[in-house]
Coordinates of C-alpha atoms (C1' of nucleotides) in Angstrom, one line a residue:
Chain A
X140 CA -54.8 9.8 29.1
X141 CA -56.8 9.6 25.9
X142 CA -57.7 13.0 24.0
X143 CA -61.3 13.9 23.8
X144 CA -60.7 13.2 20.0
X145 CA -59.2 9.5 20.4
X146 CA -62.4 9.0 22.9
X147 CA -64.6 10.2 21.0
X148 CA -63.6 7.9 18.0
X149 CA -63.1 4.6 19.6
X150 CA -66.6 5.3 21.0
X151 CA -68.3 6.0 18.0
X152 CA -66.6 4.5 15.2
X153 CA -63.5 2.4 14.7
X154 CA -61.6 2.9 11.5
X155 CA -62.6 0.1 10.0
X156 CA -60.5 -2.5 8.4
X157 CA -60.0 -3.5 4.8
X158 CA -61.7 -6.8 5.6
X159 CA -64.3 -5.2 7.3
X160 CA -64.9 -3.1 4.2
X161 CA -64.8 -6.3 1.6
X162 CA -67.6 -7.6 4.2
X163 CA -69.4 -4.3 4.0
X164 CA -69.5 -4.6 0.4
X165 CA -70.3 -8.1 -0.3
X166 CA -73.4 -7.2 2.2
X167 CA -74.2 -4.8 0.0
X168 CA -74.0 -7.0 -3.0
X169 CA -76.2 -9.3 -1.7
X170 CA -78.7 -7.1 -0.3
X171 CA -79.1 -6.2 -4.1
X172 CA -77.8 -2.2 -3.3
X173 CA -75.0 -3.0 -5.3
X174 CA -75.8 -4.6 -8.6
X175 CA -73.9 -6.5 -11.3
X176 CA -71.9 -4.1 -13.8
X177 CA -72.2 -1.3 -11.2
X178 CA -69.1 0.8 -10.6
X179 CA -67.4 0.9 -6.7
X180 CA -66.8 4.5 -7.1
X181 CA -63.8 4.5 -4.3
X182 CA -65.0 8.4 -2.6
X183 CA -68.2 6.7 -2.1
X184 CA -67.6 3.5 -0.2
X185 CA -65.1 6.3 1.8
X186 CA -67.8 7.8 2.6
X187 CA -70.2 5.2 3.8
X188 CA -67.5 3.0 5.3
X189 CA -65.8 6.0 7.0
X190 CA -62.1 4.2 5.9
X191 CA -59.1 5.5 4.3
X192 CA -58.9 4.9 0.3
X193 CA -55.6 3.2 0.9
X194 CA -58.4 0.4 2.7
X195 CA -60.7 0.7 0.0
X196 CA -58.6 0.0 -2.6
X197 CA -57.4 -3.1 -0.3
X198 CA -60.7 -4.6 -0.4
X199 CA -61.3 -3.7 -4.0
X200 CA -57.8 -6.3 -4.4
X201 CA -59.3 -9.1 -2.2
X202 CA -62.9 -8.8 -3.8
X203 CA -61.2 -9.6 -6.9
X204 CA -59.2 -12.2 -5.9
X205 CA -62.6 -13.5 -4.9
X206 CA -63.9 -13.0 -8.6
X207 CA -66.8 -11.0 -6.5
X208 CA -65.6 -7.8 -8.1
X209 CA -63.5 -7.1 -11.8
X210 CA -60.8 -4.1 -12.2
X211 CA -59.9 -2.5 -15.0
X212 CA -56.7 0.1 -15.5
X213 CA -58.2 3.7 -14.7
X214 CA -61.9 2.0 -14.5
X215 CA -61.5 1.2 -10.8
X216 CA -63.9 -2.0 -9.3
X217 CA -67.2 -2.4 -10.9
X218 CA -69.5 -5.8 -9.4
X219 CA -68.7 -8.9 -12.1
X220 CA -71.8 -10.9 -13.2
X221 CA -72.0 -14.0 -13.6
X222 CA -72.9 -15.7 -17.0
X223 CA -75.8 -18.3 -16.7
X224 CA -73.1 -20.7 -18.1
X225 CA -70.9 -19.9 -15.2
X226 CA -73.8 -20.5 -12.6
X227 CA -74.3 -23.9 -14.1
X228 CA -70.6 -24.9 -13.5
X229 CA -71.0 -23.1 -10.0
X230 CA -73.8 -25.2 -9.0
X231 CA -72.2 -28.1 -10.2
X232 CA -69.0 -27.5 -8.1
X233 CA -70.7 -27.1 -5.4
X234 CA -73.2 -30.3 -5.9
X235 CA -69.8 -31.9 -5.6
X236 CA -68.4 -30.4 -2.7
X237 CA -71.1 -29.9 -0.5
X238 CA -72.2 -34.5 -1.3
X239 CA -69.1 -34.7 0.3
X240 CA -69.5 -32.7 3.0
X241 CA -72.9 -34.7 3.7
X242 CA -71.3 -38.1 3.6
X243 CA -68.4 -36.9 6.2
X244 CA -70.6 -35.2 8.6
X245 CA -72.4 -38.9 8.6
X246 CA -69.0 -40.6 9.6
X247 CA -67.2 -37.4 11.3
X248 CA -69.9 -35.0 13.1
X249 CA -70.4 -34.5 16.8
X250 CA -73.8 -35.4 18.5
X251 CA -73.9 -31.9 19.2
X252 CA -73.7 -31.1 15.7
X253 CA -76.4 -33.5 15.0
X254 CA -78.7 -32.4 17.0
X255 CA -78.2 -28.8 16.2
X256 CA -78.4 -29.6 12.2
X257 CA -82.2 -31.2 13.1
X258 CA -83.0 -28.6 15.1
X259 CA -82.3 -25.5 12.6
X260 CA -84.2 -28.1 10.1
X261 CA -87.1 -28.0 11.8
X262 CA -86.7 -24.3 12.5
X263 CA -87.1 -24.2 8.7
X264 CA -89.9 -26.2 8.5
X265 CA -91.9 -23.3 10.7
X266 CA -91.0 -20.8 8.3
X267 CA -92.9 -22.3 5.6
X268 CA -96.4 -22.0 7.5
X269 CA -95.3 -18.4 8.8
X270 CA -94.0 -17.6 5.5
X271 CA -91.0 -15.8 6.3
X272 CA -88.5 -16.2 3.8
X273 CA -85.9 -13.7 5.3
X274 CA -85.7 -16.1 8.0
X275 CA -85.2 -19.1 6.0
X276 CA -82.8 -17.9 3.9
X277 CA -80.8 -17.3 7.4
X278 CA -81.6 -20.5 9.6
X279 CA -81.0 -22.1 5.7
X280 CA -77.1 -20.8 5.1
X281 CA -76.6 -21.6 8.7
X282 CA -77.5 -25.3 8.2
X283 CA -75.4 -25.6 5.2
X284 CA -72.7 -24.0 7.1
X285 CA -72.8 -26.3 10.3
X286 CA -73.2 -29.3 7.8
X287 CA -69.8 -28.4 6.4
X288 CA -67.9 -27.5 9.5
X289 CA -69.3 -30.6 11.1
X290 CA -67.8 -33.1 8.6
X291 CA -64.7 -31.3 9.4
X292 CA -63.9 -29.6 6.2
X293 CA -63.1 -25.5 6.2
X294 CA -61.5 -26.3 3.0
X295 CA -64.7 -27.0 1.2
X296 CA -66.4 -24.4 3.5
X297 CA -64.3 -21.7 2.1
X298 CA -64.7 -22.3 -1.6
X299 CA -68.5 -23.2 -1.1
X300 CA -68.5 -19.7 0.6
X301 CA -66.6 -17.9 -2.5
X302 CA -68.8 -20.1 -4.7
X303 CA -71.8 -18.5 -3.4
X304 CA -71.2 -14.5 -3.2
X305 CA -71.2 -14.3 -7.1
X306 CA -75.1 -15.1 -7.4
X307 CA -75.9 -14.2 -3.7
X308 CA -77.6 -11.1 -5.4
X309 CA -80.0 -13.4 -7.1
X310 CA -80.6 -15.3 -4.0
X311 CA -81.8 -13.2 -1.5
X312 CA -85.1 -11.6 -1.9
X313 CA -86.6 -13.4 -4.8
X314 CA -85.0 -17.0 -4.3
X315 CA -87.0 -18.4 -1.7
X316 CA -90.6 -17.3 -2.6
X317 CA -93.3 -19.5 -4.1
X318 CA -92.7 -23.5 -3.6
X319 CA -89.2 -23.2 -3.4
X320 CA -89.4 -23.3 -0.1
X321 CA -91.2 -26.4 0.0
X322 CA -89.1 -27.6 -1.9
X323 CA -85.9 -26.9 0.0
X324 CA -87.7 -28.3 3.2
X325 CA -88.6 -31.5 1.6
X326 CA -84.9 -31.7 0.5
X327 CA -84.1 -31.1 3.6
X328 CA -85.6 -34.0 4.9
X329 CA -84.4 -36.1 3.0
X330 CA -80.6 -35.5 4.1
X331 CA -81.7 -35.3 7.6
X332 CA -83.2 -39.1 7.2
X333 CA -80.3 -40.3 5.8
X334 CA -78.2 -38.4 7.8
X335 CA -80.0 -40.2 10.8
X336 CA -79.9 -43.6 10.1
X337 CA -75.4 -42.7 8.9
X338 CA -76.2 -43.9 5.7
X339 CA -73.2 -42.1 3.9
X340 CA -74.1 -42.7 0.3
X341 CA -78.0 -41.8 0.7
X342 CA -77.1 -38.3 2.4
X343 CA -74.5 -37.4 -0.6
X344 CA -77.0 -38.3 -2.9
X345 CA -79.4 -35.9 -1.4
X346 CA -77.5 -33.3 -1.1
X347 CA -76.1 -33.2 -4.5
X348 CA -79.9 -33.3 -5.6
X349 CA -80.7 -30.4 -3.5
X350 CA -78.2 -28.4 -4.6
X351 CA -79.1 -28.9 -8.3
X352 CA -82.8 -28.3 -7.6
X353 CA -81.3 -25.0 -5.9
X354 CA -79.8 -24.7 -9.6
X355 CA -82.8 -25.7 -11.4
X356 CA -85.3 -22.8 -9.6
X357 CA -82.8 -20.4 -10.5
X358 CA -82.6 -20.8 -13.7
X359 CA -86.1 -21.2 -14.0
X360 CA -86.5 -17.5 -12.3
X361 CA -83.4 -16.1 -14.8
X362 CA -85.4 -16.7 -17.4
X363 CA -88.5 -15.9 -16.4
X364 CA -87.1 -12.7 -15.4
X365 CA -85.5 -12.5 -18.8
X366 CA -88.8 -12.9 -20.6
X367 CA -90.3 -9.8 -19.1
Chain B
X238 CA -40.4 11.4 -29.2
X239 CA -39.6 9.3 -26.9
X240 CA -37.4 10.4 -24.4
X241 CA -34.1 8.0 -24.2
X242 CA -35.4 7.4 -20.6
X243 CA -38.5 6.3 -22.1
X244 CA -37.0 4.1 -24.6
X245 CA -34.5 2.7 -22.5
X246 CA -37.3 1.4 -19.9
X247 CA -39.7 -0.1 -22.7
X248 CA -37.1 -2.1 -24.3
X249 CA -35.2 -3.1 -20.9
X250 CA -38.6 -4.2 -18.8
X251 CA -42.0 -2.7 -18.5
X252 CA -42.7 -1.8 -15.4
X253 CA -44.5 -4.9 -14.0
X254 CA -48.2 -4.6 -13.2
X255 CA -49.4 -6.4 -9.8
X256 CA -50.8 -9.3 -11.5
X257 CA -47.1 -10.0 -12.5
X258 CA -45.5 -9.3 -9.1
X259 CA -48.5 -11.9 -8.4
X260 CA -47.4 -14.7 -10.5
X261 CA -43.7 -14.0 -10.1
X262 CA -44.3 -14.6 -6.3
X263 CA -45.9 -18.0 -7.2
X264 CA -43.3 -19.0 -9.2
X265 CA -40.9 -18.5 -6.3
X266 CA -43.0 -20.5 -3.9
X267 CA -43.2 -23.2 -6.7
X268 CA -39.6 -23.2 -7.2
X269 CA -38.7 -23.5 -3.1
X270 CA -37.0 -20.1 -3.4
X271 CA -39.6 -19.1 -0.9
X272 CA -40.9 -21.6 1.8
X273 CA -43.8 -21.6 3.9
X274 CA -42.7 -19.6 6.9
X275 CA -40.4 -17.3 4.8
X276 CA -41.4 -13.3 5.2
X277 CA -41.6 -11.9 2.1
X278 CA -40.2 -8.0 2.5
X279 CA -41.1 -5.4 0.4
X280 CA -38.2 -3.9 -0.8
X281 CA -36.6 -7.5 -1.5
X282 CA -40.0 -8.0 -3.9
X283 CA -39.6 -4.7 -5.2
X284 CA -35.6 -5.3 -6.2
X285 CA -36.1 -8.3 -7.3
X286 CA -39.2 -7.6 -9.6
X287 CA -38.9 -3.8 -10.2
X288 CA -42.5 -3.0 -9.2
X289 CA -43.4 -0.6 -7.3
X290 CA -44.1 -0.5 -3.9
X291 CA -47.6 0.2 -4.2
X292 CA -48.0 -2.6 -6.9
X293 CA -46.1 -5.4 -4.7
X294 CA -48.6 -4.5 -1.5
X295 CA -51.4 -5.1 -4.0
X296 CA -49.9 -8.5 -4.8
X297 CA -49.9 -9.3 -1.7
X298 CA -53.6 -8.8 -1.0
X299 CA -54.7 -10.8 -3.6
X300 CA -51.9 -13.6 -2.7
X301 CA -53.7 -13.0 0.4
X302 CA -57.4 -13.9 -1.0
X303 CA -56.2 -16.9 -2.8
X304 CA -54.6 -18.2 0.3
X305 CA -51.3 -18.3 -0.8
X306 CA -49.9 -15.6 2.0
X307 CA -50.8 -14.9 5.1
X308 CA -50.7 -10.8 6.1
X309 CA -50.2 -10.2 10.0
X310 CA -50.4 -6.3 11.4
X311 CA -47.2 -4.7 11.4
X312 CA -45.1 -8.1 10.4
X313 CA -46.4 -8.4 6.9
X314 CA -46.6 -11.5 4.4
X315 CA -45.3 -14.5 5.0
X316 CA -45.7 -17.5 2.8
X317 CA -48.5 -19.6 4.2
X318 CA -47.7 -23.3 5.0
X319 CA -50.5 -25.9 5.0
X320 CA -51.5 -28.3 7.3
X321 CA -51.1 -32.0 6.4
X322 CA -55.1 -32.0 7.0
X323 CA -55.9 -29.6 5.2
X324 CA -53.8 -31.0 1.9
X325 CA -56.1 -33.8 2.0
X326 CA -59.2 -31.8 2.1
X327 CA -57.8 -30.0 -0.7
X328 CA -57.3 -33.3 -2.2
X329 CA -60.6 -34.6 -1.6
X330 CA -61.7 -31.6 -3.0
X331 CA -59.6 -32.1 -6.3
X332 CA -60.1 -35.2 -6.8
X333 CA -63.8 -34.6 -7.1
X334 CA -64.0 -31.3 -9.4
X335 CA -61.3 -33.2 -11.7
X336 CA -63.2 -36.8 -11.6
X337 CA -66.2 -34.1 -13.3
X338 CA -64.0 -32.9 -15.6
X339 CA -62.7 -36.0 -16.8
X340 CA -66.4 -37.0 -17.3
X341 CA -67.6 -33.7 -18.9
X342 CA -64.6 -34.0 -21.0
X343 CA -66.0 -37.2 -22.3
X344 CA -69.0 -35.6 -23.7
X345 CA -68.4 -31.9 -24.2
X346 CA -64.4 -32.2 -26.1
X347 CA -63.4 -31.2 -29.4
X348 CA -61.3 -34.0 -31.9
X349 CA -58.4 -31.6 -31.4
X350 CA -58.6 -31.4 -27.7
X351 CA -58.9 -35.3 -27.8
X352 CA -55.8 -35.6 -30.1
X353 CA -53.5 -33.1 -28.2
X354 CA -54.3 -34.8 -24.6
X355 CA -53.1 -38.0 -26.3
X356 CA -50.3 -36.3 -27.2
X357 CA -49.3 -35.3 -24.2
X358 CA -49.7 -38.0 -22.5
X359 CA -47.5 -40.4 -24.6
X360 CA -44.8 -37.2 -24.2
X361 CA -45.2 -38.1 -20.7
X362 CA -44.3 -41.7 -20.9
X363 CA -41.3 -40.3 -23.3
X364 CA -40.3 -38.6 -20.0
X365 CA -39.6 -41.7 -17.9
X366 CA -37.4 -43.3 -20.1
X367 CA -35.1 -40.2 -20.6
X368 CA -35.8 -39.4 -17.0
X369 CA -36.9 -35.8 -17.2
X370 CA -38.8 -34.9 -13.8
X371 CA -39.0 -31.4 -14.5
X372 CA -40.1 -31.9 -18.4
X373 CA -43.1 -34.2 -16.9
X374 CA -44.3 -31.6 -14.2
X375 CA -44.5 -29.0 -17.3
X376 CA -46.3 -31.4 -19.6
X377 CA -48.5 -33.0 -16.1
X378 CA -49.9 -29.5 -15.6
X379 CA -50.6 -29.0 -19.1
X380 CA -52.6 -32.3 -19.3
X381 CA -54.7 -31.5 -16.6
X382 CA -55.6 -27.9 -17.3
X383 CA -56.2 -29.2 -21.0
X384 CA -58.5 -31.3 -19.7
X385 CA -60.6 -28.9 -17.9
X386 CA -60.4 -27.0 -20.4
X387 CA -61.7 -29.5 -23.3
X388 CA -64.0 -29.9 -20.9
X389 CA -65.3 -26.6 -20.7
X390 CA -65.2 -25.5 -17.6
X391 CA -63.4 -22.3 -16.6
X392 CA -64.9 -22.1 -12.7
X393 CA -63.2 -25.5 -11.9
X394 CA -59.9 -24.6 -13.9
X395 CA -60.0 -21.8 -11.2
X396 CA -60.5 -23.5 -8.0
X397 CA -58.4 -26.3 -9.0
X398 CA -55.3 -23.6 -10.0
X399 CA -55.9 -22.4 -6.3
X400 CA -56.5 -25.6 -4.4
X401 CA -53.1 -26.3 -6.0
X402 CA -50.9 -23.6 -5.2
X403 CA -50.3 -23.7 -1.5
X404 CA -48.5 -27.2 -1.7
X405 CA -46.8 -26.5 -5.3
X406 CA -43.8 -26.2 -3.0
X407 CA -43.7 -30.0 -2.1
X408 CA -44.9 -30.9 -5.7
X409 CA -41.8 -29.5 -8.0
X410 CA -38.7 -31.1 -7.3
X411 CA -39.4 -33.4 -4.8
X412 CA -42.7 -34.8 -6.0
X413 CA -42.1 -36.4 -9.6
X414 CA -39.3 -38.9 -8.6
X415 CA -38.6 -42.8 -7.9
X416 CA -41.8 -44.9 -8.8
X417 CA -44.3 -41.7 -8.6
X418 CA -43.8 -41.3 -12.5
X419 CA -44.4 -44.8 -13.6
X420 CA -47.5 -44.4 -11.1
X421 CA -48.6 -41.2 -13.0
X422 CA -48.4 -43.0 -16.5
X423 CA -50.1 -45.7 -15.6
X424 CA -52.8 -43.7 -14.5
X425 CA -53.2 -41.7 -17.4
X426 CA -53.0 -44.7 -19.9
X427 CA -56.3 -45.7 -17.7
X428 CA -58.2 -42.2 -17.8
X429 CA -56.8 -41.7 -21.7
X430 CA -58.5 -45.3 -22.3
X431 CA -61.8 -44.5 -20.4
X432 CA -61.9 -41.5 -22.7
X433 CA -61.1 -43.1 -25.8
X434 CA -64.3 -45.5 -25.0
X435 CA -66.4 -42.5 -24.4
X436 CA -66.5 -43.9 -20.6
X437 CA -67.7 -41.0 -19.0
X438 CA -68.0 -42.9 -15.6
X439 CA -64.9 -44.8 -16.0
X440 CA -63.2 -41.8 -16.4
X441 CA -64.6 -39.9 -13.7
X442 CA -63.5 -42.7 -11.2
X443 CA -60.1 -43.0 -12.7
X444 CA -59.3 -39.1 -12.4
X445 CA -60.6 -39.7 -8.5
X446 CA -57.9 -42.6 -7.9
X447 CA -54.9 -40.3 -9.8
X448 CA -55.6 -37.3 -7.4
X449 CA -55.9 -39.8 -4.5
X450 CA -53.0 -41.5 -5.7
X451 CA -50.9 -38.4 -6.1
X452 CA -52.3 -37.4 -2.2
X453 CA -50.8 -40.8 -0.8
X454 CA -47.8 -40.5 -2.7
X455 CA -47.7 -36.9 -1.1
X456 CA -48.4 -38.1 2.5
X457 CA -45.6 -40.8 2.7
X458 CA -43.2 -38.7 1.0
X459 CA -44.1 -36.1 4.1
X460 CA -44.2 -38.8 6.4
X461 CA -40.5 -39.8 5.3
X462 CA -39.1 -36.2 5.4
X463 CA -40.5 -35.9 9.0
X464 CA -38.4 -38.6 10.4
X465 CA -35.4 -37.7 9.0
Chain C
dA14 C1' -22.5 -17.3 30.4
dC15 C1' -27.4 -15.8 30.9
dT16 C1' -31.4 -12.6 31.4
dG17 C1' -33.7 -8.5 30.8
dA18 C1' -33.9 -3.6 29.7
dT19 C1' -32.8 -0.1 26.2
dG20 C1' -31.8 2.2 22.2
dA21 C1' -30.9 1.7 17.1
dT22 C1' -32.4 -0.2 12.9
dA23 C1' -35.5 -2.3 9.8
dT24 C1' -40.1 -2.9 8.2
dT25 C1' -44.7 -2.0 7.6
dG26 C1' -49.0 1.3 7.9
dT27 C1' -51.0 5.6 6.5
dT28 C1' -51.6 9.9 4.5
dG29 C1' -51.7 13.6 1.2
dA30 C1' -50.4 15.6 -3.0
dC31 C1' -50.0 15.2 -7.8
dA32 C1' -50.1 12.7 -12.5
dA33 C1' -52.7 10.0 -16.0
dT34 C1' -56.9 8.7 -17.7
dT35 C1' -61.7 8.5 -18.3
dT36 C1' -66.2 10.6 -18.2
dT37 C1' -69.2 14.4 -18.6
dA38 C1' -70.8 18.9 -20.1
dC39 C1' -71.1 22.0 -23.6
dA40 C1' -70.7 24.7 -27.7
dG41 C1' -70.7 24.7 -32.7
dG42 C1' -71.6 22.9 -37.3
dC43 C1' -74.6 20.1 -40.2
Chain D
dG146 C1' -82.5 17.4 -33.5
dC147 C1' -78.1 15.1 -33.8
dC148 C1' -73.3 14.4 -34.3
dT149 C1' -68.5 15.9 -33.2
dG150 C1' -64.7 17.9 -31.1
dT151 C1' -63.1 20.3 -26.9
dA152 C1' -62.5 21.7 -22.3
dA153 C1' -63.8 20.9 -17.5
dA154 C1' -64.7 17.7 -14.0
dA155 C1' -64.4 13.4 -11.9
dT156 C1' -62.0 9.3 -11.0
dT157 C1' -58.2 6.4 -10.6
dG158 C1' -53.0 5.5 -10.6
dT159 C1' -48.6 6.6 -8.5
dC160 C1' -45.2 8.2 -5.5
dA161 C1' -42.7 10.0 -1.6
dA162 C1' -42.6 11.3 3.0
dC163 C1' -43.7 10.3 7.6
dA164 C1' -45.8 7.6 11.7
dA165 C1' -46.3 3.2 14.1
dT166 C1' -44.6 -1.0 15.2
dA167 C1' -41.5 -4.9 15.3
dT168 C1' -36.9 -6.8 15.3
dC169 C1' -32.3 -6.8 16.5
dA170 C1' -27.9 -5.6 18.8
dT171 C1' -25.9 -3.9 22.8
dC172 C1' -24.9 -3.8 27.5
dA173 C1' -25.6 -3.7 32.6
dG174 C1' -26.4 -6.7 36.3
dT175 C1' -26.4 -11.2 38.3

DNA sequence: ACTGATGATATTGTTGACAATTTTACAGGC
DNA sequence: GCCTGTAAAATTGTCAACAATATCATCAGT
């Protein structure tokens, strides 16, 4: 029989995990209340998290094995940055990776897949008319997702993923705002044709495009952003 | 002063930080001391290295982010083995971050970087004359990172480090043997001529076939252990 | 000999206290 | 006002002890 303490926990809150913690901090990160050069004080994610500091400091390791966080002796975890330099060769990588993933998903993915990929496409599409860019930016990594996972490749899925958290603060918020979203849409499309009519080589090519216009928008908005 | 103590631990070892533990690990995978499957127990890590307990756990986790180890409750690391799928996708995924290298390296390297790649490569061919496996896997690795390097990009260095790591254990030893070194020669001679030219896109395909090359060399080499 | 239960051992998970270091606050001199 | 040194506070690093769990050896029963 459970103790009224022991019930009350597992009703209210589970201790939670050190991965669940590295997940409650990338959130963070990317919902820009944790910004680059910022210091992961390890009493205050106890705090927020509710876990041990044995956990915390378990998540601070994995974070940095993601490059997502840097540790320094008697410092403790502070958010990294990324240089722009870096974000070029990011973007590049995954350019790359993601081409690939676009030309197996023509040869490897499911109809199920296929339909689903159209379908969150044209979910898209509606956000540009209702302007919702929140949405977007949702429907939009689960597309990009799906297109990996359908071509069969967690490989490339995971280091896409790590790719992404370092300028996922950048991203959200102020990424998809003005044209861009026209622009992705129209990008879009033009994987989704090729993809269509399984022409392999067309739907890499458009895909590595649209992830360097992804590049190009950003950069454009650093240094704007740097000018004020 | 110094205690004797003191003295006694700074000349004899340093304590080693986790980073160490980290890399000695890896070098025991490499090496086939440890195989995918094999537990790794604390106190074995912590005799063998002389970190602390605390330290070696810390290893772990991060061993754990790259991949390398897998972390079960109550059971511990073990050294993770991969599947014969997913050693293609990470040579898929090689092949097409060190095809961009080979072309950035093309445009972007210094004389010096050009000269010392030669170098090494002709060291190489020294290698299967005198028949020195072990010599060419140093001076292989070398030639690759030094040609990520030269061509300036850190981020791929990184991922292709990791992509590597979890089948180092099939590469040393077993990998550099029979035919696969004339192989490896001749296609270096072919990437180090494409360079030479200034063939940015000759180069980029002729990195793509090594790392395929080296995958299918990999596969039937796996292939032929199975059936034994 | 084989199977399943049972206790002993080994191994990992967690916590708290304390040491080492950095950061901050503050007083004093210029 | 501003710099500088010093002590207090805050923060991280380390360790040892204990709890929780898994693994292994033993043995009874068939």
């Amino acid at each position: 029989m459970p103790s009224p303490e022991d019930l009350a926990r597992s009703i209210a809150k589970q201790a939670p995990s050190s991965a669940q913690i590295a997940d409650w901090i990338r959130a963070q990160i990317r919902g820009s209340r944790l910004v680059p050069g910022q210091r992961l004080v390890e009493v205050d994610i106890i705090r927020q998290t509710g876990g041990s500091r044995f956990k915390v400091r378990e998540a601070f390791q994995r974070l940095a094995a993601e490059g997502l966080v840097e540790i320094e002796e008697f410092r403790g975890a502070s958010v990294r940055s990324a240089t722009s330099d870096e974000v070029r060769q990011l973007y590049q990588a995954r350019a790359l990776l993601e081409g690939l993933c676009a030309r197996d998903f023509c040869r490897r993915a499911s109809a199920n897949d296929r339909a689903r990929l159209a379908q969150l496409a044209s979910e898209m599409e509606a956000c540009v008319d209702s302007n919702a860019p929140e949405k977007f930016s949702g429907l939009n990594a689960e597309w990009h997702t799906l297109l990996m996972r359908g071509a069969g490749n967690q490989v490339i899925e995971d280091l896409v993923k790590r790719l992404n958290t370092p300028v996922h603060h950048l991203l959200f918020g102020t990424f998809y705002r003005g044209d861009r979203l026209k622009e992705a849409v129209e990008d879009h499309r033009i994987i989704m044709q090729a993809i269509e009519a399984n022409d392999a080589d067309a739907a890499e090519l458009a895909m590595r495009r649209h992830v360097e216009n992804g590049h190009r928008f950003l950069s454009e908005l650093d240094r704007a952003m740097h000018i004020d």
